[in-house]
Amino acid sequence: MDHRRRLLIGLLCGLVAGAFWGGVFLAPKLLAAFTPLQMTAGRYVCYGLASAVLLAPAGRGVMARLTLADWRDLAGLSLLGNIVYYVCLAVSVQIAGVAPASLIIGLLPVTITLVGAKPGEGVALRRLAAPLLLVAAGVVCINVAAFQTAGDVGVGRLVLGLLAAVGALTVWTVYAVWNARRLAATPRFNSHEWSLLTGVVTGLLSLLLVIPAFLGGAPHLAAGWALFWGVSLAVALGASVIGNGLWNAASRLLPLSLSGQLIVFETLFALLYGFLHDARWPLPLEVAAIVLMLAGVLWSVHLHRPDESGAH
């Protein structure tokens, strides 16, 4: 596949993955009556079941290719990139709100590029410095906006929510770099198979959360549980099965210096869904943040074009 086609397909995969992932930030708002641990357990039990069903037709052949190292890495990736990440995200959204959480985690394009970029792969970091600074400036804008509107939350709780978002940012940075390197080193599994294997392992790990999450919890009406499992299944299929599969494809097609920055689409879609849910227009600083982050990523995409980066 030529470089231009790889770039285009990788960009489309990253864009659509972002559209599905953005809904993850809205789920804690829709399920405000449930705890972050319950939301995590519900989502990933559904993810594990869906992955097992989708993997079943080719399951025997896929399982035969697994090594002990594969199981170890799948367990680590599932724990960091799914369970720990989603607990942190849910805590952050419920306390700080969709916009601050999504734009703190919106630093992922910067952190993944800085942590994962390798010399001779993609575009040199010095050439990406200006686009990355634009993304970082966008995050600064949204944090200023968050503290300006913290009256009904309280500064102490807001700080806790933002720290949870920083935790989500940290663990997903590690996950994204580790997963991209593992995909590159594991050609015997395609992107879809690796995503489903991650789902099965995540589902198994999430079973450890079921008892502490649901035993002795607050009672809910049947309609509440119907909403809980409906949202959990929608997030599992959309964000985890489809979104993760598309992200794995983008990670294989693009260098980390670019694929990491495509996560900005998750942030932008999360903001869009959040504004629609709250029935409000973005604040001026939120608009500035969106423009800065989008400009930074588009600039980076331009630098990765064949005629700019020298790749053919």
Short mmCIF file of C-alpha atoms in Angstrom, two decimals:
data_model
loop_
_atom_site.label_atom_id
_atom_site.label_comp_id
_atom_site.label_asym_id
_atom_site.label_seq_id
_atom_site.Cartn_x
_atom_site.Cartn_y
_atom_site.Cartn_z
CA MET A 1 0.00 0.00 0.00
CA ASP A 2 1.48 3.39 -0.98
CA HIS A 3 2.13 6.05 1.64
CA ARG A 4 -0.70 8.40 0.65
CA ARG A 5 -3.27 5.62 0.81
CA ARG A 6 -1.97 4.42 4.18
CA LEU A 7 -2.18 8.00 5.46
CA LEU A 8 -5.76 8.48 4.23
CA ILE A 9 -7.08 5.14 5.52
CA GLY A 10 -5.28 5.60 8.84
CA LEU A 11 -6.76 9.08 9.25
CA LEU A 12 -10.28 7.81 8.51
CA CYS A 13 -9.87 4.96 11.01
CA GLY A 14 -8.70 7.41 13.66
CA LEU A 15 -11.55 9.83 12.93
CA VAL A 16 -14.30 7.19 13.18
CA ALA A 17 -12.68 5.65 16.28
CA GLY A 18 -12.77 9.12 17.86
CA ALA A 19 -16.47 9.47 17.06
CA PHE A 20 -17.22 6.21 18.88
CA TRP A 21 -14.84 6.93 21.77
CA GLY A 22 -16.32 10.37 22.35
CA GLY A 23 -19.50 8.72 23.60
CA VAL A 24 -17.56 7.22 26.49
CA PHE A 25 -17.41 10.65 28.13
CA LEU A 26 -21.19 11.01 28.02
CA ALA A 27 -21.91 7.62 29.62
CA PRO A 28 -21.03 8.72 33.20
CA LYS A 29 -23.45 11.62 32.82
CA LEU A 30 -26.24 9.33 31.62
CA LEU A 31 -25.50 6.90 34.48
CA ALA A 32 -25.00 9.50 37.22
CA ALA A 33 -26.94 7.32 39.69
CA PHE A 34 -24.33 4.55 39.41
CA THR A 35 -20.77 4.44 40.75
CA PRO A 36 -17.66 4.55 38.53
CA LEU A 37 -16.85 0.97 39.61
CA GLN A 38 -20.32 -0.22 38.55
CA MET A 39 -19.99 1.52 35.18
CA THR A 40 -16.58 -0.05 34.62
CA ALA A 41 -17.77 -3.54 35.54
CA GLY A 42 -20.91 -3.23 33.39
CA ARG A 43 -19.10 -1.92 30.32
CA TYR A 44 -16.35 -4.50 30.36
CA VAL A 45 -18.51 -7.50 31.18
CA CYS A 46 -20.48 -6.56 28.04
CA TYR A 47 -17.22 -6.01 26.11
CA GLY A 48 -15.93 -9.42 27.14
CA LEU A 49 -19.14 -11.19 26.16
CA ALA A 50 -19.38 -9.40 22.80
CA SER A 51 -15.72 -10.11 22.03
CA ALA A 52 -16.10 -13.80 22.91
CA VAL A 53 -19.13 -14.13 20.61
CA LEU A 54 -17.35 -12.37 17.71
CA LEU A 55 -14.15 -14.35 18.23
CA ALA A 56 -15.89 -17.73 18.52
CA PRO A 57 -15.99 -18.64 14.77
CA ALA A 58 -12.20 -18.35 14.47
CA GLY A 59 -11.47 -18.86 18.15
CA ARG A 60 -9.65 -22.19 17.94
CA GLY A 61 -7.17 -20.96 15.33
CA VAL A 62 -6.58 -17.68 17.15
CA MET A 63 -6.05 -19.36 20.52
CA ALA A 64 -3.54 -21.76 18.98
CA ARG A 65 -1.35 -18.80 18.02
CA LEU A 66 -1.27 -17.28 21.52
CA THR A 67 1.92 -17.49 23.55
CA LEU A 68 2.49 -16.91 27.26
CA ALA A 69 3.96 -13.49 26.40
CA ASP A 70 0.77 -12.64 24.49
CA TRP A 71 -1.40 -13.49 27.51
CA ARG A 72 0.84 -11.42 29.79
CA ASP A 73 0.72 -8.37 27.53
CA LEU A 74 -3.02 -8.71 26.89
CA ALA A 75 -3.61 -8.75 30.66
CA GLY A 76 -1.46 -5.66 31.19
CA LEU A 77 -2.99 -3.78 28.26
CA SER A 78 -6.52 -4.69 29.33
CA LEU A 79 -5.94 -3.57 32.91
CA LEU A 80 -4.34 -0.23 32.00
CA GLY A 81 -6.10 0.74 28.79
CA ASN A 82 -9.57 -0.35 29.81
CA ILE A 83 -10.32 -0.92 33.48
CA VAL A 84 -8.01 1.56 35.28
CA TYR A 85 -8.52 4.15 32.53
CA TYR A 86 -12.31 3.97 32.64
CA VAL A 87 -12.52 4.18 36.44
CA CYS A 88 -10.39 7.34 36.34
CA LEU A 89 -12.43 8.77 33.46
CA ALA A 90 -15.77 8.08 35.13
CA VAL A 91 -14.64 9.69 38.40
CA SER A 92 -13.38 12.74 36.50
CA VAL A 93 -16.53 13.21 34.41
CA GLN A 94 -18.88 12.80 37.37
CA ILE A 95 -16.95 15.34 39.47
CA ALA A 96 -15.43 17.83 37.01
CA GLY A 97 -17.76 17.46 34.03
CA VAL A 98 -17.39 16.32 30.41
CA ALA A 99 -15.48 19.33 29.09
CA PRO A 100 -12.64 19.48 31.66
CA ALA A 101 -12.22 15.68 31.67
CA SER A 102 -12.22 15.33 27.90
CA LEU A 103 -9.76 18.16 27.36
CA ILE A 104 -7.32 17.03 30.07
CA ILE A 105 -7.37 13.62 28.42
CA GLY A 106 -7.09 15.58 25.18
CA LEU A 107 -3.40 15.95 26.03
CA LEU A 108 -2.99 12.38 24.78
CA PRO A 109 -1.80 13.57 21.34
CA VAL A 110 1.08 15.34 23.09
CA THR A 111 1.97 12.66 25.63
CA ILE A 112 1.77 9.74 23.21
CA THR A 113 3.92 11.55 20.67
CA LEU A 114 6.53 12.53 23.26
CA VAL A 115 6.65 9.09 24.90
CA GLY A 116 6.27 6.92 21.80
CA ALA A 117 8.08 8.71 18.98
CA LYS A 118 11.25 6.93 17.82
CA PRO A 119 14.12 8.44 15.82
CA GLY A 120 13.69 7.76 12.11
CA GLU A 121 9.98 6.94 12.50
CA GLY A 122 7.44 9.47 11.22
CA VAL A 123 8.35 13.15 11.65
CA ALA A 124 11.09 14.38 14.00
CA LEU A 125 9.86 15.76 17.33
CA ARG A 126 11.52 19.14 16.73
CA ARG A 127 9.28 19.62 13.67
CA LEU A 128 6.22 18.66 15.72
CA ALA A 129 7.01 21.05 18.58
CA ALA A 130 4.77 23.87 17.32
CA PRO A 131 1.69 21.69 16.62
CA LEU A 132 2.06 19.99 20.00
CA LEU A 133 2.28 23.39 21.72
CA LEU A 134 -1.03 24.36 20.12
CA VAL A 135 -2.67 21.22 21.55
CA ALA A 136 -1.17 21.95 25.00
CA ALA A 137 -2.42 25.56 24.82
CA GLY A 138 -5.92 24.22 24.17
CA VAL A 139 -5.76 22.16 27.35
CA VAL A 140 -4.61 25.23 29.33
CA CYS A 141 -7.65 27.14 28.03
CA ILE A 142 -10.10 24.50 29.17
CA ASN A 143 -8.55 24.27 32.62
CA VAL A 144 -8.90 28.02 33.08
CA ALA A 145 -12.55 27.72 31.99
CA ALA A 146 -13.11 24.81 34.39
CA PHE A 147 -11.92 26.75 37.44
CA GLN A 148 -13.90 29.84 36.41
CA THR A 149 -17.10 27.79 36.51
CA ALA A 150 -16.27 25.71 39.60
CA GLY A 151 -18.79 27.42 41.85
CA ASP A 152 -21.30 24.57 41.99
CA VAL A 153 -18.64 21.87 42.24
CA GLY A 154 -16.18 23.31 44.72
CA VAL A 155 -12.49 23.80 44.05
CA GLY A 156 -11.47 20.79 46.16
CA ARG A 157 -13.74 18.38 44.30
CA LEU A 158 -12.75 19.92 40.98
CA VAL A 159 -9.08 19.32 41.75
CA LEU A 160 -9.90 15.68 42.57
CA GLY A 161 -11.77 15.37 39.26
CA LEU A 162 -8.89 16.87 37.31
CA LEU A 163 -6.38 14.59 39.09
CA ALA A 164 -8.50 11.60 38.04
CA ALA A 165 -8.34 12.89 34.46
CA VAL A 166 -4.55 13.14 34.75
CA GLY A 167 -4.52 9.52 35.95
CA ALA A 168 -6.56 8.49 32.92
CA LEU A 169 -4.17 10.43 30.68
CA THR A 170 -1.14 8.68 32.19
CA VAL A 171 -2.40 5.11 31.98
CA TRP A 172 -3.75 5.51 28.44
CA THR A 173 -0.47 7.02 27.24
CA VAL A 174 1.33 3.91 28.49
CA TYR A 175 -1.35 1.70 26.92
CA ALA A 176 -1.26 3.41 23.50
CA VAL A 177 2.52 3.21 23.14
CA TRP A 178 2.72 -0.36 24.48
CA ASN A 179 -0.17 -1.52 22.28
CA ALA A 180 1.26 0.08 19.12
CA ARG A 181 4.66 -1.53 19.70
CA ARG A 182 3.02 -4.89 20.44
CA LEU A 183 0.91 -4.75 17.27
CA ALA A 184 4.00 -4.00 15.20
CA ALA A 185 5.81 -6.96 16.77
CA THR A 186 2.86 -9.38 16.46
CA PRO A 187 1.99 -9.81 12.76
CA ARG A 188 0.36 -13.21 13.41
CA PHE A 189 -2.76 -11.38 14.68
CA ASN A 190 -4.63 -8.79 12.64
CA SER A 191 -5.97 -5.61 14.27
CA HIS A 192 -9.48 -7.02 14.71
CA GLU A 193 -8.27 -10.26 16.32
CA TRP A 194 -6.01 -8.38 18.74
CA SER A 195 -8.89 -6.08 19.71
CA LEU A 196 -11.21 -9.04 20.39
CA LEU A 197 -8.53 -10.85 22.39
CA THR A 198 -8.09 -7.71 24.47
CA GLY A 199 -11.85 -7.68 24.95
CA VAL A 200 -11.99 -11.28 26.16
CA VAL A 201 -9.18 -10.70 28.68
CA THR A 202 -10.76 -7.42 29.81
CA GLY A 203 -14.07 -9.24 30.34
CA LEU A 204 -12.36 -11.87 32.49
CA LEU A 205 -10.62 -9.20 34.57
CA SER A 206 -13.87 -7.25 34.98
CA LEU A 207 -15.45 -10.27 36.70
CA LEU A 208 -13.22 -9.43 39.67
CA LEU A 209 -15.07 -6.11 39.95
CA VAL A 210 -18.61 -7.52 39.90
CA ILE A 211 -18.91 -8.40 43.60
CA PRO A 212 -17.35 -5.18 45.03
CA ALA A 213 -19.24 -3.08 42.44
CA PHE A 214 -22.74 -4.45 42.91
CA LEU A 215 -22.86 -6.13 46.34
CA GLY A 216 -24.63 -3.86 48.81
CA GLY A 217 -24.92 -0.99 46.34
CA ALA A 218 -27.75 1.53 46.25
CA PRO A 219 -31.06 0.09 45.01
CA HIS A 220 -32.30 1.06 41.55
CA LEU A 221 -35.63 0.68 39.78
CA ALA A 222 -36.00 -1.70 36.82
CA ALA A 223 -35.91 1.29 34.44
CA GLY A 224 -32.60 2.38 35.96
CA TRP A 225 -31.04 -1.04 35.45
CA ALA A 226 -32.39 -1.16 31.88
CA LEU A 227 -30.69 2.17 31.17
CA PHE A 228 -27.49 0.96 32.86
CA TRP A 229 -27.18 -2.22 30.81
CA GLY A 230 -28.32 -0.49 27.62
CA VAL A 231 -25.64 2.21 27.92
CA SER A 232 -23.02 -0.37 29.00
CA LEU A 233 -23.74 -2.52 25.95
CA ALA A 234 -23.76 0.48 23.59
CA VAL A 235 -20.40 1.69 24.92
CA ALA A 236 -18.97 -1.85 24.82
CA LEU A 237 -19.94 -2.40 21.18
CA GLY A 238 -19.31 1.12 19.90
CA ALA A 239 -16.27 2.32 21.82
CA SER A 240 -14.60 -0.97 22.75
CA VAL A 241 -15.30 -3.41 19.89
CA ILE A 242 -15.57 -1.02 16.94
CA GLY A 243 -13.52 1.91 18.25
CA ASN A 244 -10.62 -0.21 19.53
CA GLY A 245 -10.53 -2.22 16.31
CA LEU A 246 -10.33 0.96 14.20
CA TRP A 247 -7.68 2.39 16.53
CA ASN A 248 -5.57 -0.75 16.15
CA ALA A 249 -5.85 -0.41 12.37
CA ALA A 250 -4.76 3.24 12.54
CA SER A 251 -1.86 2.29 14.84
CA ARG A 252 -0.63 -0.23 12.27
CA LEU A 253 -0.97 2.14 9.31
CA LEU A 254 0.52 5.30 10.84
CA PRO A 255 3.63 6.19 12.87
CA LEU A 256 3.05 7.01 16.54
CA SER A 257 4.10 10.60 15.84
CA LEU A 258 0.81 10.93 13.93
CA SER A 259 -1.56 8.21 15.20
CA GLY A 260 -1.27 9.46 18.77
CA GLN A 261 -2.47 12.88 17.69
CA LEU A 262 -5.63 11.51 16.09
CA ILE A 263 -7.03 11.01 19.59
CA VAL A 264 -7.96 14.68 19.39
CA PHE A 265 -11.04 13.50 17.49
CA GLU A 266 -12.17 11.66 20.63
CA THR A 267 -11.90 14.93 22.54
CA LEU A 268 -13.77 16.93 19.92
CA PHE A 269 -16.61 14.43 19.66
CA ALA A 270 -16.78 14.17 23.47
CA LEU A 271 -17.18 17.93 23.67
CA LEU A 272 -19.85 17.91 20.96
CA TYR A 273 -21.83 15.19 22.74
CA GLY A 274 -21.39 16.99 26.08
CA PHE A 275 -22.66 20.31 24.72
CA LEU A 276 -25.66 18.55 23.16
CA HIS A 277 -26.42 16.74 26.43
CA ASP A 278 -26.17 19.98 28.45
CA ALA A 279 -28.10 21.91 25.77
CA ARG A 280 -25.60 24.76 25.74
CA TRP A 281 -23.12 26.47 23.48
CA PRO A 282 -19.39 26.24 24.31
CA LEU A 283 -17.82 29.00 26.38
CA PRO A 284 -15.30 31.30 24.63
CA LEU A 285 -12.35 29.54 26.27
CA GLU A 286 -13.79 26.16 25.23
CA VAL A 287 -14.07 27.41 21.65
CA ALA A 288 -10.45 28.58 21.83
CA ALA A 289 -9.40 25.17 23.16
CA ILE A 290 -11.19 23.34 20.35
CA VAL A 291 -9.67 25.58 17.66
CA LEU A 292 -6.15 25.28 19.09
CA MET A 293 -6.29 21.49 19.41
CA LEU A 294 -7.76 20.96 15.96
CA ALA A 295 -5.25 23.35 14.38
CA GLY A 296 -2.36 21.53 16.07
CA VAL A 297 -3.42 18.11 14.78
CA LEU A 298 -4.17 19.35 11.26
CA TRP A 299 -0.74 20.96 11.17
CA SER A 300 0.82 17.66 12.25
CA VAL A 301 -1.12 15.77 9.54
CA HIS A 302 0.24 18.25 6.99
CA LEU A 303 3.80 17.60 8.19
CA HIS A 304 3.29 13.86 7.69
CA ARG A 305 2.24 14.20 4.06
CA PRO A 306 4.69 12.50 1.65
CA ASP A 307 5.79 15.73 0.04
CA GLU A 308 6.49 17.22 3.47
CA SER A 309 8.06 14.36 5.38
CA GLY A 310 10.00 12.91 2.51
CA ALA A 311 8.32 9.48 2.78
CA HIS A 312 7.21 7.62 -0.36
#
